[in-house]
CSV table of C-alpha atoms in Angstrom, one decimal:
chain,number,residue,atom,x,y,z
A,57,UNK,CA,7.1,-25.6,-6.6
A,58,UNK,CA,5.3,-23.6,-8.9
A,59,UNK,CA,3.1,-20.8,-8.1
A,60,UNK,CA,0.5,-18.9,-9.9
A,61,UNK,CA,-0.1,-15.5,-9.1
A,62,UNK,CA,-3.5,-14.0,-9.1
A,63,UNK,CA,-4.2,-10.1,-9.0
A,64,UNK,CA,-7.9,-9.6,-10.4
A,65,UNK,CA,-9.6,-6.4,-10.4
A,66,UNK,CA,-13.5,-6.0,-10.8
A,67,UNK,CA,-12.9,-6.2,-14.9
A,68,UNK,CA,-9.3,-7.5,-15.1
A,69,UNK,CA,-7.1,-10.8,-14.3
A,70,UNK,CA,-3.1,-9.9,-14.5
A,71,UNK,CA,-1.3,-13.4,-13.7
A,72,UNK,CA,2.3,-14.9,-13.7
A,73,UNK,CA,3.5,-18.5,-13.1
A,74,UNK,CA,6.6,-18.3,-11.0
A,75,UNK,CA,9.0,-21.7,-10.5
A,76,UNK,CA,10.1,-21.2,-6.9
A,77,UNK,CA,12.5,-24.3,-7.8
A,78,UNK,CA,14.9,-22.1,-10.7
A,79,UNK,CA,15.6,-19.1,-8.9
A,80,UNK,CA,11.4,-17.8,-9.0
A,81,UNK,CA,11.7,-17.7,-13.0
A,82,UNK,CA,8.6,-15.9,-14.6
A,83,UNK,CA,7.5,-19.2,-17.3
A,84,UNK,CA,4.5,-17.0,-18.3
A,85,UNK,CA,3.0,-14.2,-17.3
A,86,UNK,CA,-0.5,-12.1,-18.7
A,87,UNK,CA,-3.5,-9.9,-18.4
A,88,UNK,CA,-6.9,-10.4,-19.0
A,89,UNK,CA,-8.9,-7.1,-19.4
A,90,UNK,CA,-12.4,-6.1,-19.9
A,91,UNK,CA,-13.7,-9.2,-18.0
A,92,UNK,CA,-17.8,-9.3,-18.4
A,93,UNK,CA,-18.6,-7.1,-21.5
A,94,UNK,CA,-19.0,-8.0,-25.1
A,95,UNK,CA,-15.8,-8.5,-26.1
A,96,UNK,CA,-12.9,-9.1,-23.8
A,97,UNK,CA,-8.8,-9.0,-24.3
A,98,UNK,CA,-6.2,-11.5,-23.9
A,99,UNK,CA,-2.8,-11.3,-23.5
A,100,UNK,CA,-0.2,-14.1,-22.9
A,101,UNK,CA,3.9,-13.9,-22.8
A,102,UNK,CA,5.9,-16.8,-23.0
A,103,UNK,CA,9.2,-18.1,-23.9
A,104,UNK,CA,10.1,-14.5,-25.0
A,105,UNK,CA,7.2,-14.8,-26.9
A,106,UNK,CA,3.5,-12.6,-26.9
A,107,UNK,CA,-0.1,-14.1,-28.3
A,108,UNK,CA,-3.0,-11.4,-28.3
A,109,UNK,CA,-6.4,-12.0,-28.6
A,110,UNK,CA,-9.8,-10.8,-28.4
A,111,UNK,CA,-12.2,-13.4,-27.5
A,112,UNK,CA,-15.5,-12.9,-24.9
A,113,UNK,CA,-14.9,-13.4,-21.1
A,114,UNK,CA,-17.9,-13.6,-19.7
A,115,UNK,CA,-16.8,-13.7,-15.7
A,116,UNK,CA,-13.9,-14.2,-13.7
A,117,UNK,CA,-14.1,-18.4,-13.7
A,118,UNK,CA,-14.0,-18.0,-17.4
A,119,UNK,CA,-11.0,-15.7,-17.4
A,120,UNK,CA,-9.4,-18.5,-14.7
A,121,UNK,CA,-10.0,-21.3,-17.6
A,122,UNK,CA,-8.6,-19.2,-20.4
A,123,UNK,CA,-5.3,-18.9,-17.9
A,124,UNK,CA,-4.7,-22.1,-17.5
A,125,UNK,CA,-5.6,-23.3,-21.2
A,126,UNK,CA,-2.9,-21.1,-22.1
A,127,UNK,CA,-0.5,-22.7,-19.3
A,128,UNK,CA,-0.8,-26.3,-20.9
A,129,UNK,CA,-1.6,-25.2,-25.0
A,130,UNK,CA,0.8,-27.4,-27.0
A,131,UNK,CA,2.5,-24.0,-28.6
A,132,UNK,CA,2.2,-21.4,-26.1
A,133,UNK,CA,1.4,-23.7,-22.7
A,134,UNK,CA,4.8,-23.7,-20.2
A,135,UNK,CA,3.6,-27.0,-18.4
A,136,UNK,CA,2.0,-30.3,-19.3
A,137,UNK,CA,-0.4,-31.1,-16.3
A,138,UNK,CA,-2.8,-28.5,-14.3
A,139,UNK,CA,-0.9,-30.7,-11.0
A,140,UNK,CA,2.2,-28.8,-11.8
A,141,UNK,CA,0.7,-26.3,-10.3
A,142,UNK,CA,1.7,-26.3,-6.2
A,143,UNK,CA,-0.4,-23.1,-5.1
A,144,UNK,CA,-1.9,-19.8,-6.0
A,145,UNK,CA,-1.0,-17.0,-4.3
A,146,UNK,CA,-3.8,-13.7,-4.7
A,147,UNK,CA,-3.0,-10.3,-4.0
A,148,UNK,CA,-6.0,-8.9,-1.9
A,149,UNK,CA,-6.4,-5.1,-2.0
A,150,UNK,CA,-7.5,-4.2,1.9
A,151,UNK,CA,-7.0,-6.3,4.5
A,152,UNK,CA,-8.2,-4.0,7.1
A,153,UNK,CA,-7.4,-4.3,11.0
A,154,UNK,CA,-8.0,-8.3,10.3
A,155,UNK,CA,-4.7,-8.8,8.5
A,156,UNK,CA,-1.3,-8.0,9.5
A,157,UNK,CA,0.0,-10.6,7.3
A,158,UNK,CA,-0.2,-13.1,5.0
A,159,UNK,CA,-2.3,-16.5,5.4
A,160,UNK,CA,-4.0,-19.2,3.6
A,161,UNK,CA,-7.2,-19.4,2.1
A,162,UNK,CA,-9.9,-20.7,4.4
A,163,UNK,CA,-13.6,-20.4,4.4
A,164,UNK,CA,-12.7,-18.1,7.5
A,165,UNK,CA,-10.8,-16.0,5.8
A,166,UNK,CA,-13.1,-15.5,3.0
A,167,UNK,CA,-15.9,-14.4,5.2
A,168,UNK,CA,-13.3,-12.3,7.2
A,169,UNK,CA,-12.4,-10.7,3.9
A,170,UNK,CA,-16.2,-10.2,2.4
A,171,UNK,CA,-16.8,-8.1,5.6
A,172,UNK,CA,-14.5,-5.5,4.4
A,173,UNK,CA,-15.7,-5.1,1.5
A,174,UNK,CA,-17.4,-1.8,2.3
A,175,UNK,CA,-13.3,-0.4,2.8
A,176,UNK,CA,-12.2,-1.8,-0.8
A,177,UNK,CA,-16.2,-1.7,-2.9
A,178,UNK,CA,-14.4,-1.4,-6.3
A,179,UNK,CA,-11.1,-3.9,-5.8
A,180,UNK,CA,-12.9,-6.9,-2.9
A,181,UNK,CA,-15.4,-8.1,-5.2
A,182,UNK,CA,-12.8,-8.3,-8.4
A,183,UNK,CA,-10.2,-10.3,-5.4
A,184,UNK,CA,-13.2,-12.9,-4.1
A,185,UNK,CA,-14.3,-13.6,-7.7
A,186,UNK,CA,-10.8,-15.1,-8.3
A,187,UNK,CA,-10.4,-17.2,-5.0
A,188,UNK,CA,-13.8,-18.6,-6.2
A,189,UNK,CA,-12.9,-19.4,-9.6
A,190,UNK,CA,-9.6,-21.3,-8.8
A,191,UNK,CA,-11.8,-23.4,-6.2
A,192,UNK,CA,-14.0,-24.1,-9.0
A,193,UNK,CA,-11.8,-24.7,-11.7
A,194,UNK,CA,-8.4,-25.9,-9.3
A,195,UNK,CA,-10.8,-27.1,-6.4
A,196,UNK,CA,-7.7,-28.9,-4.8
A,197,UNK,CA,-4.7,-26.7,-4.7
A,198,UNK,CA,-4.2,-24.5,-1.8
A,199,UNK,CA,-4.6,-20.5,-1.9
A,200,UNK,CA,-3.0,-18.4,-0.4
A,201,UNK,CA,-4.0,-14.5,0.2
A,202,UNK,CA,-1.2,-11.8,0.4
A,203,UNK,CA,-2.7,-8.0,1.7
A,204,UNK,CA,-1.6,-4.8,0.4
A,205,UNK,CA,-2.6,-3.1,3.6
A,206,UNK,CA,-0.6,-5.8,5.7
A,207,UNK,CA,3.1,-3.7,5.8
A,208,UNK,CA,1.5,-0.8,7.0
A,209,UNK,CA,-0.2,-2.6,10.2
A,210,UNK,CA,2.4,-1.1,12.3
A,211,UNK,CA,1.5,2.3,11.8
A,212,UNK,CA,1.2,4.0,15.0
A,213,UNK,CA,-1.9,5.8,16.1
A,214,UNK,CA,-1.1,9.0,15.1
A,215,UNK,CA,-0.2,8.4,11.6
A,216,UNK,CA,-3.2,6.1,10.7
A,217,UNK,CA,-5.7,7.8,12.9
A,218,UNK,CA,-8.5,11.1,11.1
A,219,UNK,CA,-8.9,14.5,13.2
A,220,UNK,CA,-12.8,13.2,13.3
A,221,UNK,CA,-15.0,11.3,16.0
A,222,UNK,CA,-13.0,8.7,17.6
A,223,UNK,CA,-16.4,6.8,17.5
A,224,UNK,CA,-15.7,6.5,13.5
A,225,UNK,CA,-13.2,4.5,14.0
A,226,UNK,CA,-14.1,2.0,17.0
A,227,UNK,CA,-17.7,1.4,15.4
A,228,UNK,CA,-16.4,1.7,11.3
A,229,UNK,CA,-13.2,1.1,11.4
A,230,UNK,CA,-12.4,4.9,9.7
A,231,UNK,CA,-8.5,5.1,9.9
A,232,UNK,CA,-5.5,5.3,7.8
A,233,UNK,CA,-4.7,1.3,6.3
A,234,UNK,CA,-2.3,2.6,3.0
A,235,UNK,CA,-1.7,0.2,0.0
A,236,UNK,CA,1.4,-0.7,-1.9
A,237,UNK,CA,2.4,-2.7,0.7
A,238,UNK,CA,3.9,-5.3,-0.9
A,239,UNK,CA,6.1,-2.9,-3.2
A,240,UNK,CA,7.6,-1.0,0.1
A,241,UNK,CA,8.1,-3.4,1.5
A,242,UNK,CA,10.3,-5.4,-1.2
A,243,UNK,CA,11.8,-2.4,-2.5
A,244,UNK,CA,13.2,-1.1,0.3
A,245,UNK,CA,14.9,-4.7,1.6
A,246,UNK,CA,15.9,-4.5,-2.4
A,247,UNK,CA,17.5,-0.7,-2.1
A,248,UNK,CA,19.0,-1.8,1.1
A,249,UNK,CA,20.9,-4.5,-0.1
A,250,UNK,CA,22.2,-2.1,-3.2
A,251,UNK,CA,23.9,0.0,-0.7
A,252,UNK,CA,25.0,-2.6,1.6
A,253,UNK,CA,23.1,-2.2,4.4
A,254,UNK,CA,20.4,-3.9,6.3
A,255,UNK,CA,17.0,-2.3,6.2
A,256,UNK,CA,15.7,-2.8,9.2
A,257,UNK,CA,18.5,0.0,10.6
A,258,UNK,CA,17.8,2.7,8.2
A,259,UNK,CA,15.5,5.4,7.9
A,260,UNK,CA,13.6,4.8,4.0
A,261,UNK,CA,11.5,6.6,2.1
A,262,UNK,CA,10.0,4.6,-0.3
A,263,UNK,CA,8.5,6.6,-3.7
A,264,UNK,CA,6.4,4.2,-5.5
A,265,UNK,CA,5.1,6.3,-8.2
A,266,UNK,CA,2.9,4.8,-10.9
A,267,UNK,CA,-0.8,5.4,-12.1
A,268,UNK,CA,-1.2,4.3,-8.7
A,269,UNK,CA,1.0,6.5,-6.2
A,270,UNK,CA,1.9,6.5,-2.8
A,271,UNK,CA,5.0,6.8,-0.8
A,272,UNK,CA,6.2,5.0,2.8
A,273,UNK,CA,8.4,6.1,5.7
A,274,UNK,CA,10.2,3.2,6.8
A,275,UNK,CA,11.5,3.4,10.5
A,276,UNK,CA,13.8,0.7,10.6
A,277,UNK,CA,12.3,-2.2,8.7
A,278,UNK,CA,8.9,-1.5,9.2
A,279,UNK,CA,5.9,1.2,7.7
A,280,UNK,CA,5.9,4.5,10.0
A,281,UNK,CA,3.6,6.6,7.2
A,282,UNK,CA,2.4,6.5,4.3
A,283,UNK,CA,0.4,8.5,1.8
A,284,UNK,CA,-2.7,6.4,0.9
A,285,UNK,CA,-5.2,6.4,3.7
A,286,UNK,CA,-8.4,4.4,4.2
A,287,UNK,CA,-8.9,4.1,0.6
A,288,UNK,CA,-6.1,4.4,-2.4
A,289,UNK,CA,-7.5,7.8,-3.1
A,290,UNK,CA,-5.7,9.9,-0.8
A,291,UNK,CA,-2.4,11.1,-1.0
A,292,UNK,CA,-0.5,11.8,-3.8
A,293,UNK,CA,-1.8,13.1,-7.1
A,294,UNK,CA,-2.3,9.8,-9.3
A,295,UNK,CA,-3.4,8.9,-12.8
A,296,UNK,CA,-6.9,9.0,-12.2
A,297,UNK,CA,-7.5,10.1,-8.6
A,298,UNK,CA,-7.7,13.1,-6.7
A,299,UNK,CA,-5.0,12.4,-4.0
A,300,UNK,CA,-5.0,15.4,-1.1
A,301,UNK,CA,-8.5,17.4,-1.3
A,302,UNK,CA,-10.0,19.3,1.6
A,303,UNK,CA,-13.3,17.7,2.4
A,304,UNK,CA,-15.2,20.5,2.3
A,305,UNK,CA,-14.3,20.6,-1.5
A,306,UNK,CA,-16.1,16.9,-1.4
A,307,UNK,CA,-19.0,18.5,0.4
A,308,UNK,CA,-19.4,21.2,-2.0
A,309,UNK,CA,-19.1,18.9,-5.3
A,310,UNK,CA,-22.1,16.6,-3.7
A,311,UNK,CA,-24.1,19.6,-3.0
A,312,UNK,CA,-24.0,21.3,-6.5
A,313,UNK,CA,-24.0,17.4,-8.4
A,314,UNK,CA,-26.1,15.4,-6.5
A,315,UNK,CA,-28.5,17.8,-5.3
A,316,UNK,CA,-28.9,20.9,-7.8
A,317,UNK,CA,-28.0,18.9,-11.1
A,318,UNK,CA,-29.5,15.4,-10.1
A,319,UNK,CA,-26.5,13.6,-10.6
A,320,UNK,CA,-25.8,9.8,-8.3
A,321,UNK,CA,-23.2,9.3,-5.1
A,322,UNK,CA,-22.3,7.0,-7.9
A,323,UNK,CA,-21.3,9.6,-10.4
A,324,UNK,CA,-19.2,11.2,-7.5
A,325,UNK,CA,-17.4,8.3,-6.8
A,326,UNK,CA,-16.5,7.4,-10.7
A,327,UNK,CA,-15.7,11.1,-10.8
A,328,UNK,CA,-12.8,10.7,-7.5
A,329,UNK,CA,-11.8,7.1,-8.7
A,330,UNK,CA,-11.8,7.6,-12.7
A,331,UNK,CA,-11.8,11.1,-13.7
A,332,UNK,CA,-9.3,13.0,-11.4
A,333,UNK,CA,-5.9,13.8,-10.3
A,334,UNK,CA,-3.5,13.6,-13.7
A,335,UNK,CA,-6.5,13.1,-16.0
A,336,UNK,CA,-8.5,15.5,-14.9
A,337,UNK,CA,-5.6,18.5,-14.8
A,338,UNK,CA,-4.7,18.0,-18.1
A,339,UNK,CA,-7.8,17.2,-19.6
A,340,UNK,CA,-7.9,13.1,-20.4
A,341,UNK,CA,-3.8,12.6,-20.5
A,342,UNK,CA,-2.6,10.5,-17.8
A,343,UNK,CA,0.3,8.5,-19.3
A,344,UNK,CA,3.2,10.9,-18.0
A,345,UNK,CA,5.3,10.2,-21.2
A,346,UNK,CA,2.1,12.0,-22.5
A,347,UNK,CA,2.1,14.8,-20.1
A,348,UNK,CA,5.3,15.3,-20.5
A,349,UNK,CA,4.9,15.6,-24.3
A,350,UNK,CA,2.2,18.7,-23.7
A,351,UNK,CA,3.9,20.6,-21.5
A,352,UNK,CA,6.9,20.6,-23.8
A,353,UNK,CA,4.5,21.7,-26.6
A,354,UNK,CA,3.0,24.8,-24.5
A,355,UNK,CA,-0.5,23.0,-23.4
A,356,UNK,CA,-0.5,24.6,-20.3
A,357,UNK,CA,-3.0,22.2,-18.6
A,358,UNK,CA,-0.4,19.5,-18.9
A,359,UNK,CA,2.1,21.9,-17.4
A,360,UNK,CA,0.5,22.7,-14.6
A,361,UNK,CA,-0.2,18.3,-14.0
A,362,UNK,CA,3.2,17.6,-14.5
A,363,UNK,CA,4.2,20.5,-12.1
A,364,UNK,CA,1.7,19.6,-9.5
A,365,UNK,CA,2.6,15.5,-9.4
A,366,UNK,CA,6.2,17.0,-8.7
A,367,UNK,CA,5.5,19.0,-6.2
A,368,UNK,CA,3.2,16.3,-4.4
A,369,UNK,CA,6.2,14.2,-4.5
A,370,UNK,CA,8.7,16.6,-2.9
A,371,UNK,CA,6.6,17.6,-0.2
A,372,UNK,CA,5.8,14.1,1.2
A,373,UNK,CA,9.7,13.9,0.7
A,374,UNK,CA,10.4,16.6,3.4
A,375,UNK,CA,7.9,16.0,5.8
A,376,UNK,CA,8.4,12.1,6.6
A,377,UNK,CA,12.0,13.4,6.2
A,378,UNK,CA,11.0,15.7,9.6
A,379,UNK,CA,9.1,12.9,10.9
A,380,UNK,CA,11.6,10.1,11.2
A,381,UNK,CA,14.3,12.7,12.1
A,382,UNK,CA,16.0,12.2,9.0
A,383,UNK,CA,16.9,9.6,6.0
A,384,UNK,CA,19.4,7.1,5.3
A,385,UNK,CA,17.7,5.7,1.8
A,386,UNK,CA,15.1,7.5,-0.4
A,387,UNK,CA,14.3,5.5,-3.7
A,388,UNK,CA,12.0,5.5,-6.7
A,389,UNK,CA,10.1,2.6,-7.9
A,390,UNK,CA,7.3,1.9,-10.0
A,391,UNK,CA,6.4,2.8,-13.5
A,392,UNK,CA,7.2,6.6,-13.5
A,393,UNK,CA,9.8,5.8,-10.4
A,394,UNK,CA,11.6,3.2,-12.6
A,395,UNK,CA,11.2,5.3,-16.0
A,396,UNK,CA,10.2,8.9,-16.2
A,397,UNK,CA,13.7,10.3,-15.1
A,398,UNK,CA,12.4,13.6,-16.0
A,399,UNK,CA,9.7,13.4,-13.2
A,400,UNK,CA,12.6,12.1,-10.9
A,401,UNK,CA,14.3,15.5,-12.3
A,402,UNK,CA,12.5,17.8,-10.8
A,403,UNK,CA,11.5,15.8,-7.8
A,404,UNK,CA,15.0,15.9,-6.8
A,405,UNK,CA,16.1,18.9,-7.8
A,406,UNK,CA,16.3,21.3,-5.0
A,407,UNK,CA,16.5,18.6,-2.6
A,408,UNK,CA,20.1,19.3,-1.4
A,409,UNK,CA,19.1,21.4,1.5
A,410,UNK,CA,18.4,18.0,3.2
A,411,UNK,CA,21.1,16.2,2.3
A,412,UNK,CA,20.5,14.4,-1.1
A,413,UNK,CA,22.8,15.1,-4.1
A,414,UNK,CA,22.0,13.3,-6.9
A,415,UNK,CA,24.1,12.7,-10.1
A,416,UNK,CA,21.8,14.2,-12.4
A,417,UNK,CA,23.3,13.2,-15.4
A,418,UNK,CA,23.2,9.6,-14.7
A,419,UNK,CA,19.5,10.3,-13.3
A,420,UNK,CA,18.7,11.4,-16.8
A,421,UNK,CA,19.9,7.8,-18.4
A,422,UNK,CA,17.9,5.4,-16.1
A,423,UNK,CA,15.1,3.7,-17.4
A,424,UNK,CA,13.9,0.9,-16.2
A,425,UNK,CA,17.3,-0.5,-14.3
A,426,UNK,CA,18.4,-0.8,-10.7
A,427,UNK,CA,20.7,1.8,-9.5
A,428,UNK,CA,22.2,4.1,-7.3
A,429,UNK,CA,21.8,7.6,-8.4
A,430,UNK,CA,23.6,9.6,-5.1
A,431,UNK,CA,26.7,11.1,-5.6
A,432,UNK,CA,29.3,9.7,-3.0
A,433,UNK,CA,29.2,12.2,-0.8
A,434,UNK,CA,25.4,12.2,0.1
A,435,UNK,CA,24.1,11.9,3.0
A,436,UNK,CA,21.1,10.6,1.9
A,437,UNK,CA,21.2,7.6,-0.8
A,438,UNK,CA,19.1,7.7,-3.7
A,439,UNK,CA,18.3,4.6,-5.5
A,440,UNK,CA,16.1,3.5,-8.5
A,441,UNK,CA,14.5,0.4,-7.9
A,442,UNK,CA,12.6,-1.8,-9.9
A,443,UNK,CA,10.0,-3.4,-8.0
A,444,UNK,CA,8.3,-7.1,-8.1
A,445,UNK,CA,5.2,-7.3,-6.6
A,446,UNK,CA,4.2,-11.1,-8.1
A,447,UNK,CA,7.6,-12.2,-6.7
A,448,UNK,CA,6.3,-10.9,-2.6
A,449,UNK,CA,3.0,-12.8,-3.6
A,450,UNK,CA,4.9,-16.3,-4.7
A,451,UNK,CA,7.6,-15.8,-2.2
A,452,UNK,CA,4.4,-15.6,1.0
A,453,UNK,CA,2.6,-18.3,-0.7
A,454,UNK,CA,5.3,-20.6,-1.1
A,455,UNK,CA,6.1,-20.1,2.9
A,456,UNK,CA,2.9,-20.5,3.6
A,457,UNK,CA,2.3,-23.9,1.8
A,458,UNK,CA,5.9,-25.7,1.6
């Protein structure tokens, strides 16, 4: 069977057609950007081949048709007929308290999904906009929806529950949900397996660092804590967002914006989601590779982001390290996990006092590759991980639909 894989964001459609029949071979994968202004961008890989084009996308059902054009083209199209596709699989940002797993696009499930919109406002609309267009344009294959909040439904109480009213929570569902679900939960199984063991009898840390970070204790196959909390922007210092900030900070910000200098809530929001965390310390770099590249040179703003996401790191490290009462696997996925091994430098280093000793030279050659970067007499094993989010997304939908 073969699957298409939907993640679309409020401007964006990123896609891959797996064949669950050969061993989940990627025929074709691509991203659609800048969905619904003037001029939009396409991008299509297949057969070890790339086509780029711009070209306006005027909404998401558009973007859907220009997908599976591609799919079938004579020159660039990896299937002949629309029917070879079995199912699409959509990654969903926030499933709430609704979703603990996986399940099949119904009109239930929609509406269950709409009314959580208010937990996910900039990612739900960008999801439902591309179940809709696949029912318009695909109107009979089945759907299935995977949740990025679904690992981290067995959080217990005190690691997803806020020190505010309990009524916040029983009327508003306020409470910790985390995201990157579907990366912990593949790369740990994934890490496990590198070191010969079975996951769900270890203690993992999972550090998925990307523009996008968070990191996940694993107590024996299944989420304990994680960073991200009722929305992606708590946590850890990311590309554009804030990470850990002391509400009052929030407070003062909407007092001084909103009401002195007439700014919107609006404003404060792009401001948290778009302008923060590693942009906003180093003043608009947020590609580490970047970063990296300023701090070398003396910029000192770029220093002190580089130093900060670092830090971050290493002290979720240590505390879910406390909290599980120790760790069998920690390991690094993601794109600055996977490649920035002179993020992974400093994260580790200095680590030894609880029990991880890292070959640092090898550290300093992995980009990009699975492997285990522990020395052999570790107690804790270190892995880098690449991590295949798409592959969780056909591997539910094909489960779910077979």
């Amino acid at each position: 069977m073969k699957i298409l894989v939907l993640n679309c964001g409020s401007s964006s459609i990123k896609y891959q057609l797996v064949d669950m029949a050969n061993n989940a071979e990627v025929m074709a994968k691509g991203l659609l950007e800048r969905i619904g202004l003037e001029m939009g961008e396409f991008t299509h890989k297949y057969h070890g081949e790339k086509h780029y084009e711009q070209l306006p996308i005027p909404d998401h059902t558009a973007g859907i048709k220009i997908v599976l054009n591609a799919l079938i083209d004579p020159k660039m199209g990896v299937i002949k007929d629309f029917k070879e596709i079995g199912a699409v699989g959509n990654r969903i940002a926030h499933g709430g308290e609704a979703f603990d797993h996986s399940v099949l696009v119904t009109d239930e499930v929609i509406e269950k999904i709409k009314a959580l919109t208010d937990l996910a406002p900039l990612h739900t609309p960008g999801n439902l906009a591309g179940i809709y267009a696949m029912r318009e344009v695909l109107p009979g294959v089945p759907q299935a929806v995977v949740f990025d909040t679904a690992f981290h439904s067995t959080l217990p109480p005190q690691s997803y529950l806020y020190g505010l009213p309990y009524e916040y929570y029983e009327q508003y569902g306020v409470r910790r949900y985390g995201f990157h679900g579907t990366s912990h939960r593949f790369v740990a199984e994934k890490a496990a397996k590198m070191i010969g063991k079975d996951w769900t009898k270890l203690n993992i840390i999972s550090c998925h660092l990307g523009s996008g970070a968070s990191i996940c204790a694993i107590k024996q196959g299944k989420s304990f804590d994680t960073t991200m909390g009722m929305t992606p922007l708590e946590g850890l210092i990311m590309g554009s967002r804030p990470g850990d900030v002391d509400p009052g900070t929030i407070e003062f910000i909407i007092k001084k914006e909103i009401l002195e200098n007439g700014k919107s809530w609006k404003d404060v929001s792009t401001m948290l989601n778009k302008k923060s965390g590693l942009v906003g310390i180093s003043g608009g770099k947020q590609d580490m590779r970047d970063i990296r590249a300023g701090r070398d040179a003396g910029d000192k703003r770029c220093t002190y982001a580089f130093d900060m996401f670092a830090q971050r790191v290493k002290r979720y490290i240590g505390g879910y390290m406390a909290e599980m009462g120790g760790c069998d696997l920690l390991l690094f996925t993601g794109g600055i996990g996977e490649n920035a091994w002179f993020m992974r430098h400093p994260i580790l280093d200095g680590l030894e006092c609880l029990g991880v000793k890292v070959d640092m030279e090898l550290n300093d050659k992995i980009m990009g590759e699975d492997c285990i970067i522990s020395t052999t007499d570790s107690k804790v094993a270190t892995v880098v991980v690449t991590t295949d989010e798409e592959f969780v997304i056909a591997n539910d939908t094909f489960n779910l639909v077979k």
